[in-house]
Tab-separated table of C-alpha atoms in Angstrom:
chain	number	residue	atom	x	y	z
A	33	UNK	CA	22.806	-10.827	32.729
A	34	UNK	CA	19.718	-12.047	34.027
A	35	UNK	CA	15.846	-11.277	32.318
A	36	UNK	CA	14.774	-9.247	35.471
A	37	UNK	CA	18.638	-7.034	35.419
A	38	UNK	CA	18.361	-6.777	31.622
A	39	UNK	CA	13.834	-5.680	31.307
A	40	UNK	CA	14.188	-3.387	33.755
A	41	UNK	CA	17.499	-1.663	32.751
A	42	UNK	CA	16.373	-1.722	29.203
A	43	UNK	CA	12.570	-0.412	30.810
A	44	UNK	CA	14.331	2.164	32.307
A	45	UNK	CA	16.015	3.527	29.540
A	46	UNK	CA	13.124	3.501	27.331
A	47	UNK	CA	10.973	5.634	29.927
A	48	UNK	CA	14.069	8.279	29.690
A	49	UNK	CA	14.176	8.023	25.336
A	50	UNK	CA	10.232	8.211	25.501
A	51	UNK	CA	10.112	10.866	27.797
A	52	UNK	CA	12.870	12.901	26.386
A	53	UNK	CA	11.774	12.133	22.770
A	54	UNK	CA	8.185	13.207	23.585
A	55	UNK	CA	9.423	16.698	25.249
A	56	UNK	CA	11.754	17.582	22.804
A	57	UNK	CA	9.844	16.549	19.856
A	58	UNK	CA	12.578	13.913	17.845
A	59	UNK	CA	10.790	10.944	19.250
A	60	UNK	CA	12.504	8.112	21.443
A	61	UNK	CA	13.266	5.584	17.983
A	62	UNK	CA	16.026	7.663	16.967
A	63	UNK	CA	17.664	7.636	20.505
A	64	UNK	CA	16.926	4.084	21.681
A	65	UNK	CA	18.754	2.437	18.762
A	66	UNK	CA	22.190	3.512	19.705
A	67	UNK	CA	21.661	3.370	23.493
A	68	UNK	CA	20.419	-0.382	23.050
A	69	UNK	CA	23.716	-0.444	20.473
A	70	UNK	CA	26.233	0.862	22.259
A	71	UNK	CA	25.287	0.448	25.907
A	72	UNK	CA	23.771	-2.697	25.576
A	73	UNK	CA	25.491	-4.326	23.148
A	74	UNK	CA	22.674	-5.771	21.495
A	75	UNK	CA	22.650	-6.723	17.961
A	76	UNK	CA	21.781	-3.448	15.774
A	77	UNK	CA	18.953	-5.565	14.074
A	78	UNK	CA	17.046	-6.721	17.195
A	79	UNK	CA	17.506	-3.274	18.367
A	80	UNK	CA	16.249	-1.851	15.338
A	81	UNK	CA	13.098	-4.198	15.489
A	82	UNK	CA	12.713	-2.977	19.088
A	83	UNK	CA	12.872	0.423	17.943
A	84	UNK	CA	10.119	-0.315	15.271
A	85	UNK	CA	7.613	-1.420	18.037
A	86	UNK	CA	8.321	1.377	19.952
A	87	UNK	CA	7.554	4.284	16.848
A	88	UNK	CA	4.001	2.194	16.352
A	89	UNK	CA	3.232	2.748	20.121
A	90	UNK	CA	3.905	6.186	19.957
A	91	UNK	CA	2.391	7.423	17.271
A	92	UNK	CA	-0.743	5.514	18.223
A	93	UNK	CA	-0.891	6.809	21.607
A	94	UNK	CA	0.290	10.503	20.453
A	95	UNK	CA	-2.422	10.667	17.918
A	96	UNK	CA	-5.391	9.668	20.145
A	97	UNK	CA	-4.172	13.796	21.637
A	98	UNK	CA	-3.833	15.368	18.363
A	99	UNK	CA	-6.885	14.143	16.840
A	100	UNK	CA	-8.780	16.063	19.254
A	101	UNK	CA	-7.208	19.188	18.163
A	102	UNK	CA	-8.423	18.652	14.502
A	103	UNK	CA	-5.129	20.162	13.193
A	104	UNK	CA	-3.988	17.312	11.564
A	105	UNK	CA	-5.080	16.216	7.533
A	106	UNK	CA	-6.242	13.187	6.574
A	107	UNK	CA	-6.408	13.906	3.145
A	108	UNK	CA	-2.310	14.914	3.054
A	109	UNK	CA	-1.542	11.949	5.205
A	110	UNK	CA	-3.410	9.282	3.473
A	111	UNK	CA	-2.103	10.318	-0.083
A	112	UNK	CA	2.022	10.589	1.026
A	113	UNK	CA	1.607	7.261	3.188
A	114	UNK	CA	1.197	5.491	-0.504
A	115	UNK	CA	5.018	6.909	-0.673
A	116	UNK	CA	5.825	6.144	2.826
A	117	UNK	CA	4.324	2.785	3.049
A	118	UNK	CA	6.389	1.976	-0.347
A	119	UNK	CA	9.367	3.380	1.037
A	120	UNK	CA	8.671	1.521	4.057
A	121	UNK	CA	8.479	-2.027	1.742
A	122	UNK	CA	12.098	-1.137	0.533
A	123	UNK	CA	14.129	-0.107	3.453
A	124	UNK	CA	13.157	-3.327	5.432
A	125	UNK	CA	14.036	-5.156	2.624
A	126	UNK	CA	17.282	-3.548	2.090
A	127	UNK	CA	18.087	-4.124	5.590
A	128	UNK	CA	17.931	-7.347	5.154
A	129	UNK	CA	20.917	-7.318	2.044
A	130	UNK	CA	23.009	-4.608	3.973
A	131	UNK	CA	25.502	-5.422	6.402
A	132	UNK	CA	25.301	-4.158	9.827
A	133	UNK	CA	28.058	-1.945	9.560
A	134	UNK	CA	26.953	0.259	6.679
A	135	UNK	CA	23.415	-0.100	9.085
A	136	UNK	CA	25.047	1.542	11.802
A	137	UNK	CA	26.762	3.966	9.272
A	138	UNK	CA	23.441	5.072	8.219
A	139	UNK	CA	21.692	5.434	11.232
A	140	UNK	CA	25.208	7.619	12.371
A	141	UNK	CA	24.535	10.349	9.433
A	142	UNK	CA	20.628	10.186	10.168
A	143	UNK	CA	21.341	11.242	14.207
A	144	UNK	CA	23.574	13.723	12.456
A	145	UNK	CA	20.668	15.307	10.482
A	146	UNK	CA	17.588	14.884	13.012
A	147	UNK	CA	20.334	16.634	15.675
A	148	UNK	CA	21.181	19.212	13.096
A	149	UNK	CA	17.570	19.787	11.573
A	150	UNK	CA	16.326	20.235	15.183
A	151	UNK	CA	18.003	23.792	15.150
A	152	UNK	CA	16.193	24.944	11.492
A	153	UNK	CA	13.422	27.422	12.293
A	154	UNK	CA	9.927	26.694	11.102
A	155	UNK	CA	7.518	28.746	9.572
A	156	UNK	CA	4.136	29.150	11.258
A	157	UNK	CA	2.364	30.279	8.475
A	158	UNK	CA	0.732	28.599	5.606
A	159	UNK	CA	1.361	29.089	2.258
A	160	UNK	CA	-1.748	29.632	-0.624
A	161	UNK	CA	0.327	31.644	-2.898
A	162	UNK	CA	0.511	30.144	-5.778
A	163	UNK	CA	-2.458	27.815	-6.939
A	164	UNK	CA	-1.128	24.276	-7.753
A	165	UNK	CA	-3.513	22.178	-10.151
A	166	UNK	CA	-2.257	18.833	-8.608
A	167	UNK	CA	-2.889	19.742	-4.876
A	168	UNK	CA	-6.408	21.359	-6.232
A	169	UNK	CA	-7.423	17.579	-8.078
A	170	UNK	CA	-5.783	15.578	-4.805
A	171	UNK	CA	-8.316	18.081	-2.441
A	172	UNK	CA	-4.518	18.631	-0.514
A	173	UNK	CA	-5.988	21.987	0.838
A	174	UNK	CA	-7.242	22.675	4.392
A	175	UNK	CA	-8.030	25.213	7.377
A	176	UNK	CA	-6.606	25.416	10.689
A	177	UNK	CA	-7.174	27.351	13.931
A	178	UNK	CA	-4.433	30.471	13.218
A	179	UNK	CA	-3.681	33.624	15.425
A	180	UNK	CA	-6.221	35.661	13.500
A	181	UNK	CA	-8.793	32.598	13.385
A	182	UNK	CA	-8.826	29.845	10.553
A	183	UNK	CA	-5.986	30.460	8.329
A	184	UNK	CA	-6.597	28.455	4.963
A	185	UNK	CA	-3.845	26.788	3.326
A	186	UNK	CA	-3.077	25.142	0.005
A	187	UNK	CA	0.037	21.948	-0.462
A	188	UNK	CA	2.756	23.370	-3.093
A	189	UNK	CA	5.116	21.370	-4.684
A	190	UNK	CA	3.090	18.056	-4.009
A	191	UNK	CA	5.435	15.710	-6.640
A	192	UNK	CA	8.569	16.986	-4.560
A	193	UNK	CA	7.050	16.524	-1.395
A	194	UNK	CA	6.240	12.812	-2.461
A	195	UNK	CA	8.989	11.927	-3.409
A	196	UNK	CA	10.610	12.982	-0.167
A	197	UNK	CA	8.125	10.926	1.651
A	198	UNK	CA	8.994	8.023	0.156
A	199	UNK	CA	12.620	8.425	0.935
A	200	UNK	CA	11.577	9.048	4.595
A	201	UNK	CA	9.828	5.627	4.547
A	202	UNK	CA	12.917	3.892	3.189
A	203	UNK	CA	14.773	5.317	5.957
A	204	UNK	CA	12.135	4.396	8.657
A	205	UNK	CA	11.968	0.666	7.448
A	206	UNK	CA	15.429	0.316	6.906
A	207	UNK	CA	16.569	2.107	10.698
A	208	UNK	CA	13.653	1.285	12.417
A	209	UNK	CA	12.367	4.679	13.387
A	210	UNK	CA	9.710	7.025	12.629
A	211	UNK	CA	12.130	9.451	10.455
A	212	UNK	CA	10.216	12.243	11.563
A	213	UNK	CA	13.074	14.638	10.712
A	214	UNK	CA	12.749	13.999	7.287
A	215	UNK	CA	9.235	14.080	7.285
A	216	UNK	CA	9.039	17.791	8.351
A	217	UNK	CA	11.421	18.482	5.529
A	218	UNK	CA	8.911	17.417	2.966
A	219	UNK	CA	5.924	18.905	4.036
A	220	UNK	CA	7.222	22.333	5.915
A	221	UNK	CA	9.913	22.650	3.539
A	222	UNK	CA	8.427	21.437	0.187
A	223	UNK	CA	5.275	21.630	0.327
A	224	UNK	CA	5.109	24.493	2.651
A	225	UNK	CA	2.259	23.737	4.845
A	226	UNK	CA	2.034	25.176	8.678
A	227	UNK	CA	3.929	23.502	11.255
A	228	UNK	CA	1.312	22.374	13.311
A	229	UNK	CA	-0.369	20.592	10.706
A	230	UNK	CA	2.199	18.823	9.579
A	231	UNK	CA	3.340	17.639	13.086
A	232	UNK	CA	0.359	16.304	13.497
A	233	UNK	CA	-0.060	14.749	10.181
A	234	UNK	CA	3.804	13.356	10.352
A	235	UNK	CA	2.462	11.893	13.365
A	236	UNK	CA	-0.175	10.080	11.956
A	237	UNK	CA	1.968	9.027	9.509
A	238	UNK	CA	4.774	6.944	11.247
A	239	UNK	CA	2.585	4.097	12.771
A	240	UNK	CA	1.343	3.301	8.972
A	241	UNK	CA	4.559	3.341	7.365
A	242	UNK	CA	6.206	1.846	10.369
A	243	UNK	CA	3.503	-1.136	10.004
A	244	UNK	CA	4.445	-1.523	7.099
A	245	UNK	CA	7.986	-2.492	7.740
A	246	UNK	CA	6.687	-4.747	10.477
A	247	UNK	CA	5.230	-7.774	8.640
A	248	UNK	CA	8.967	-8.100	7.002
A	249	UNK	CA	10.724	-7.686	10.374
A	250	UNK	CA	8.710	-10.697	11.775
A	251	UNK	CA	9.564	-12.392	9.107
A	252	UNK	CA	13.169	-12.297	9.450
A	253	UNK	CA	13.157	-12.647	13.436
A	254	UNK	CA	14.177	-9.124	14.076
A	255	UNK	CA	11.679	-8.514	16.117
A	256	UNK	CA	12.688	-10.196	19.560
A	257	UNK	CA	9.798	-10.208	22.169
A	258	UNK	CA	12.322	-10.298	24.634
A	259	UNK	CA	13.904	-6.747	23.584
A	260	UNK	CA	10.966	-5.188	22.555
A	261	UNK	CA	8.399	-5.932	25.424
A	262	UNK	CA	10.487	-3.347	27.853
A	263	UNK	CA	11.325	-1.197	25.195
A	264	UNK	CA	7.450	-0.806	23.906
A	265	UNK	CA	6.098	-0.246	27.219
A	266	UNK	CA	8.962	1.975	28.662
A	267	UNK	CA	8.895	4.151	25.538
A	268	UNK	CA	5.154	4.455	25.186
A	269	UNK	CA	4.608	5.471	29.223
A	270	UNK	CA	7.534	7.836	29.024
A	271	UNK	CA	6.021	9.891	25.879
A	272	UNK	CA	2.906	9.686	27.704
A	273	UNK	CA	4.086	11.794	30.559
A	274	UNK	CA	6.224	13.539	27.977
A	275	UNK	CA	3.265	14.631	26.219
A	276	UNK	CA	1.441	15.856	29.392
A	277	UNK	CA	4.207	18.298	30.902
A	278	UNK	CA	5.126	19.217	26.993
A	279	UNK	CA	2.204	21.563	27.467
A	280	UNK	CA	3.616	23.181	30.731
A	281	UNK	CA	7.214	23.772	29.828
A	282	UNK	CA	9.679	25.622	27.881
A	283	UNK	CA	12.160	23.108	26.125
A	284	UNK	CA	14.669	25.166	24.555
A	285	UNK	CA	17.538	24.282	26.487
A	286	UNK	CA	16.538	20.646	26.747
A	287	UNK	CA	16.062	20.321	22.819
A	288	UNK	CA	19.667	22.037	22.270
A	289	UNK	CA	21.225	19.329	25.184
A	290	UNK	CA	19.145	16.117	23.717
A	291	UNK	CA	20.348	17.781	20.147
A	292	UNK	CA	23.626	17.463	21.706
A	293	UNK	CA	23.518	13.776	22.983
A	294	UNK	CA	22.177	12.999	19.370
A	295	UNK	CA	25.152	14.611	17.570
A	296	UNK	CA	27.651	12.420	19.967
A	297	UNK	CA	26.058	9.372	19.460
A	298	UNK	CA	26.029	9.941	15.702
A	299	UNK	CA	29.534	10.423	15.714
A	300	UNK	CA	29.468	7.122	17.836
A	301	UNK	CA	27.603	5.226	15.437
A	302	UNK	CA	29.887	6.356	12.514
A	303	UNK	CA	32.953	5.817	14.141
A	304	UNK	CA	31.717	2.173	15.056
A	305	UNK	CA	30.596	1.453	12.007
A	306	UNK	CA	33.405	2.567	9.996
A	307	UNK	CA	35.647	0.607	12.242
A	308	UNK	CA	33.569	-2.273	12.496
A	309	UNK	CA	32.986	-2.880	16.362
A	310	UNK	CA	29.759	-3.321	15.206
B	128	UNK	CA	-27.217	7.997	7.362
B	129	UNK	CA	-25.490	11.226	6.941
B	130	UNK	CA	-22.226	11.861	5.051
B	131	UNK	CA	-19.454	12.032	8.417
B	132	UNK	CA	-17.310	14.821	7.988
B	133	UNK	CA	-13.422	14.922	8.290
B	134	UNK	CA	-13.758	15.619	11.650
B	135	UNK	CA	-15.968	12.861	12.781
B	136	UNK	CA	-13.733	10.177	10.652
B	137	UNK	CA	-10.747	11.659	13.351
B	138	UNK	CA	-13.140	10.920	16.013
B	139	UNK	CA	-13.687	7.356	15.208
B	140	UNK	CA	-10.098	6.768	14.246
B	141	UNK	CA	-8.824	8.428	17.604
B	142	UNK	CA	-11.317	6.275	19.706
B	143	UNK	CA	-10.500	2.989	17.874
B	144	UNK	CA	-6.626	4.390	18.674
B	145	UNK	CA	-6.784	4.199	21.899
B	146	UNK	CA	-8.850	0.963	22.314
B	147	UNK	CA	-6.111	-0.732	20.503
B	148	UNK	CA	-2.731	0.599	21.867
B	149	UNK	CA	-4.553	0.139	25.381
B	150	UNK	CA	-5.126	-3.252	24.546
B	151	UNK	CA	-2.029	-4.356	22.932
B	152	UNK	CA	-0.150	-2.939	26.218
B	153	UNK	CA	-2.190	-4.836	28.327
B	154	UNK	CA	-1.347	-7.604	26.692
B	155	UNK	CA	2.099	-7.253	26.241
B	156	UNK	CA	2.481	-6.100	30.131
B	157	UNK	CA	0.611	-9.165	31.082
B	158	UNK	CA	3.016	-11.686	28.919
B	159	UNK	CA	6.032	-9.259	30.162
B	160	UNK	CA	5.739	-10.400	34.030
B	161	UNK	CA	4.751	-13.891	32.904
B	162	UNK	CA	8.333	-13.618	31.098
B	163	UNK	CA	10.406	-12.282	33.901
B	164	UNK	CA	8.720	-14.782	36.559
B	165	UNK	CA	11.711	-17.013	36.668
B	166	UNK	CA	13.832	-13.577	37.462
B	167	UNK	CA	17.234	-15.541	37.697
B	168	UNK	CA	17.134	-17.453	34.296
B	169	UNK	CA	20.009	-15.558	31.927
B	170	UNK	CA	19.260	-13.919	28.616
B	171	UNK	CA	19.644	-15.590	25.499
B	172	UNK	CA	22.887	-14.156	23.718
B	173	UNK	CA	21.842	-10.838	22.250
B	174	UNK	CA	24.520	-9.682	20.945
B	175	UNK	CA	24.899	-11.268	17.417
B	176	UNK	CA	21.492	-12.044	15.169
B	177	UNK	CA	21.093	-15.059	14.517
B	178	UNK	CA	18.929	-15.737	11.685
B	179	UNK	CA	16.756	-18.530	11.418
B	180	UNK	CA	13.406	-20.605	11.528
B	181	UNK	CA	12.991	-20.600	15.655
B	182	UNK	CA	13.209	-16.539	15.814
B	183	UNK	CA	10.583	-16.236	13.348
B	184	UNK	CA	6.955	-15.163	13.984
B	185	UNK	CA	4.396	-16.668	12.219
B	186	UNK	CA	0.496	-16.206	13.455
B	187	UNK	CA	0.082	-19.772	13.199
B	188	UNK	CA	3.024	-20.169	16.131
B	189	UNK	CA	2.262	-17.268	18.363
B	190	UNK	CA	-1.525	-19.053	18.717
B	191	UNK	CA	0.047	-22.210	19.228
B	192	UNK	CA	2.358	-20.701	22.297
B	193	UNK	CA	-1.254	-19.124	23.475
B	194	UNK	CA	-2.622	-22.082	23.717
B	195	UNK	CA	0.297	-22.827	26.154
B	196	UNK	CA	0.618	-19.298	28.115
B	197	UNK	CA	3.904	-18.916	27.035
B	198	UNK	CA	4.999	-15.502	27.809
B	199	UNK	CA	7.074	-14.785	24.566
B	200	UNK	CA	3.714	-15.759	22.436
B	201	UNK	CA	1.986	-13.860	24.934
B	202	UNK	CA	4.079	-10.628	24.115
B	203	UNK	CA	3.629	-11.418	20.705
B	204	UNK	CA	0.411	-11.446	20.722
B	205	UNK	CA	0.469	-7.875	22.381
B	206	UNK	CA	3.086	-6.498	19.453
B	207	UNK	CA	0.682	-8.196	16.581
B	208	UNK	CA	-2.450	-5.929	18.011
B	209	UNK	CA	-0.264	-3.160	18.190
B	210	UNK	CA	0.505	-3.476	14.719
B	211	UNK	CA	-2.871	-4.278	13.440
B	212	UNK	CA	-3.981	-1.224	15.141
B	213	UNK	CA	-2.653	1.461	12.269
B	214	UNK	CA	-4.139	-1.130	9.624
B	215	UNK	CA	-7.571	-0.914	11.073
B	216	UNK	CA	-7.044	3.349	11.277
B	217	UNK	CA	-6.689	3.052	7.490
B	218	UNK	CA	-10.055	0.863	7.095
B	219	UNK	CA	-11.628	3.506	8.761
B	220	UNK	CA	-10.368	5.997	6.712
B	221	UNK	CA	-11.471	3.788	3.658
B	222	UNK	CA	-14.929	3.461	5.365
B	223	UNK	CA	-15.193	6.953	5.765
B	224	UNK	CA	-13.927	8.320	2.480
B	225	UNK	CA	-16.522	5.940	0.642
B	226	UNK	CA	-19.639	7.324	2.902
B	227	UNK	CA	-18.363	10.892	2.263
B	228	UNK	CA	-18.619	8.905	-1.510
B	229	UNK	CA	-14.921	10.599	-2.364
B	230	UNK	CA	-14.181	7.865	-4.729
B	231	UNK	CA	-10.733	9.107	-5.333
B	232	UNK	CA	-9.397	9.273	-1.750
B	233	UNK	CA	-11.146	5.513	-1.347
B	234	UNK	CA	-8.767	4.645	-4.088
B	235	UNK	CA	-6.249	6.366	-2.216
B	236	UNK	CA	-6.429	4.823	1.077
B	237	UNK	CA	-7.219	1.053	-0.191
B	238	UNK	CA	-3.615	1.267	-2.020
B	239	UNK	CA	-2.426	1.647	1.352
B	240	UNK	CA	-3.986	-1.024	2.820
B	241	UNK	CA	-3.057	-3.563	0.294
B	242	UNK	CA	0.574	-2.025	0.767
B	243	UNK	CA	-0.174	-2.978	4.663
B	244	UNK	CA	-1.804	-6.652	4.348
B	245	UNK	CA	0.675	-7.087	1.723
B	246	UNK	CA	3.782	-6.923	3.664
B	247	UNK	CA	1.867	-8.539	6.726
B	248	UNK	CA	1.142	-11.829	4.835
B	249	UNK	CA	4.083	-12.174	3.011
B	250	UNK	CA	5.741	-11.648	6.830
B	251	UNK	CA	3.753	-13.545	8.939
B	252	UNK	CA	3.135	-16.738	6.862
């Protein structure tokens, strides 16, 4: 295939993960890996670097949006991207001692869960029940613009929530993506804090920890400027208009079809892997 | 000068945000159709990684290929902005924390930082 064929096919592509990813709120990382997999048949480490690239864009150009909102915490975000960041350290070097198989393997059972958890319902309200000394000392507390005005609201379980993080960071250095999925598990979930805020603050999040995968994937020629030039700018412009008509639209029935197209290709992936066609 | 509040350390982060992603796409665009100028030349074999000294960045060889306008330094360039763009949001938020003088979230956010320049230095040697 020629450069020209193969940038804008792969351009292409990434404006439809962005844009999709954007609208239904997974992101475009977890999507673009198995497309540039499978379709393309590009190596699963060049398209994981390309996939990296992609998450920093994102969350970069996403955040410049929610800052303006003030929902998100910088307080939260700064003191679980110490676990993320480690995490982060870990999975890109473990993904250099894997084989691409089990790779592939574990990015299948990821799609699984990002498809599955898409479906969970999440709670809009905070939590300040119960008065947690560690949160209190850490200053993991906050306000944010409610139905009935500013709701206040208080981290729980912050060890547990931690130590989630930092297996979300392993994941995102070891697959390449943002691991947003598990993300929202440890702060809605764990540490119980209101959706919106931790959207925001996951947000935040994934172009730290995903930066600090990066310096290791340059250094084992992962990242391929070649792959990850289209892929970068396609995915970036297509969350970009993703993000504007997010605010217009009801996505229900596109969530439940791109939850769809993730559970297939994590079937894909696993069947592939297990097989070894990749 | 005043102690910034939360609010106004967002601000400041969100503007620098922007400057850099803008930037580093710019960049990366510009070395893209400097890349795809010969449109007929093939692509290299994708298919299997090949591991090795020519496919790895160092800063020392993407200036180098500057030097020379070649388009996959150029694009390199682009992705190493990109990248330095979340470092510099987290020496804002250590700039921040230590003029709202919270000593323990300047702890905090300078662990992440030398996480950060840690794995950038051992990488890009």
């Amino acid at each position: 295939m020629s450069i020209v064929v193969f940038s804008s096919l792969l351009f292409l592509t990434s404006i439809t993960a962005g844009f999709l990813g954007a609208l239904t709120g997974l992101g475009g990382g977890v999507v673009i890996v198995p497309v540039l997999a499978l379709l393309f048949k590009v190596d699963i480490r060049y398209a994981i670097g390309a996939s990296l690239i992609s998450v920093i864009a994102t969350s970069s150009g996403a955040a410049v949006a929610y800052v303006r909102e003030g929902l998100s915490n910088i307080r939260i975000g700064m003191f679980l991207e110490v676990a993320t960041t480690l995490g982060a350290l870990l999975g890109a070097y473990l993904m250099s001692r894997i084989s691409s198989h089990w790779i592939v393997i574990i990015f299948g059972i990821m799609l699984l869960y990002s498809a599955l958890s898409s479906y969970r319902k999440r709670s809009e309200h905070a939590s300040n029940s119960i008065e947690s000394p560690l949160a209190k000392k850490l200053e993991l507390s906050g306000t944010y613009p409610g139905v009935h005005g500013s709701e206040a609201y208080v981290a729980q379980r912050v060890p547990l929530g931690f130590g989630i993080m930092f297996v979300a960071g392993t994941l995102s250095g070891l697959l390449g993506i943002g691991s947003g999925a598990v993300k929202v598990l440890a702060m809605d979930q764990a540490m119980k804090l209101p959706f919106k805020v931790s959207t925001t603050t996951s947000n935040f999040m994934i172009g730290v920890t995903a930066a600090a995968s990066a310096g290791i994937y340059f250094a084992h020629g992962y990242i391929d400027p070649g792959i990850a030039m289209p892929v970068m700018l396609g995915v970036l412009g297509g969350s970009l208009i993703g993000t504007k008509i997010l605010v217009k639209t009801s996505t229900t029935n596109l969530k439940s079809f791109f939850a769809f197209v993730l559970l297939v290709l994590g079937c894909e992936m696993i069947y592939s892997g297990i097989t070894g066609r990749i | 000068m005043s102690k910034p509040t939360d609010h106004d350390i967002d601000m400041s982060v969100s503007r620098m945000l922007l400057v850099g992603v803008t930037l580093a796409a710019g960049v990366v665009l510009t070395g893209g159709l400097l890349y795809v100028r010969h449109p007929w030349v093939m692509i290299p074999d994708y298919t299997h990684f090949s591991t090795g000294g020519a496919t790895r960045t160092t800063i020392a060889g993407v200036m180098d290929g500057l030097v020379h306008m070649n388009p996959k330094s150029i694009i390199e360039f682009g992705l190493l902005l990109l990248i330095a763009t979340p470092v510099a949001r987290v020496v804002f938020c250590v700039i921040g924390f230590a003029r709202q003088k919270d000593k323990l979230y300047v702890l905090i956010s300078s662990v992440v930082l030398v996480i950060l320049l840690y794995s950038l230095t051992k990488g890009l040697r």
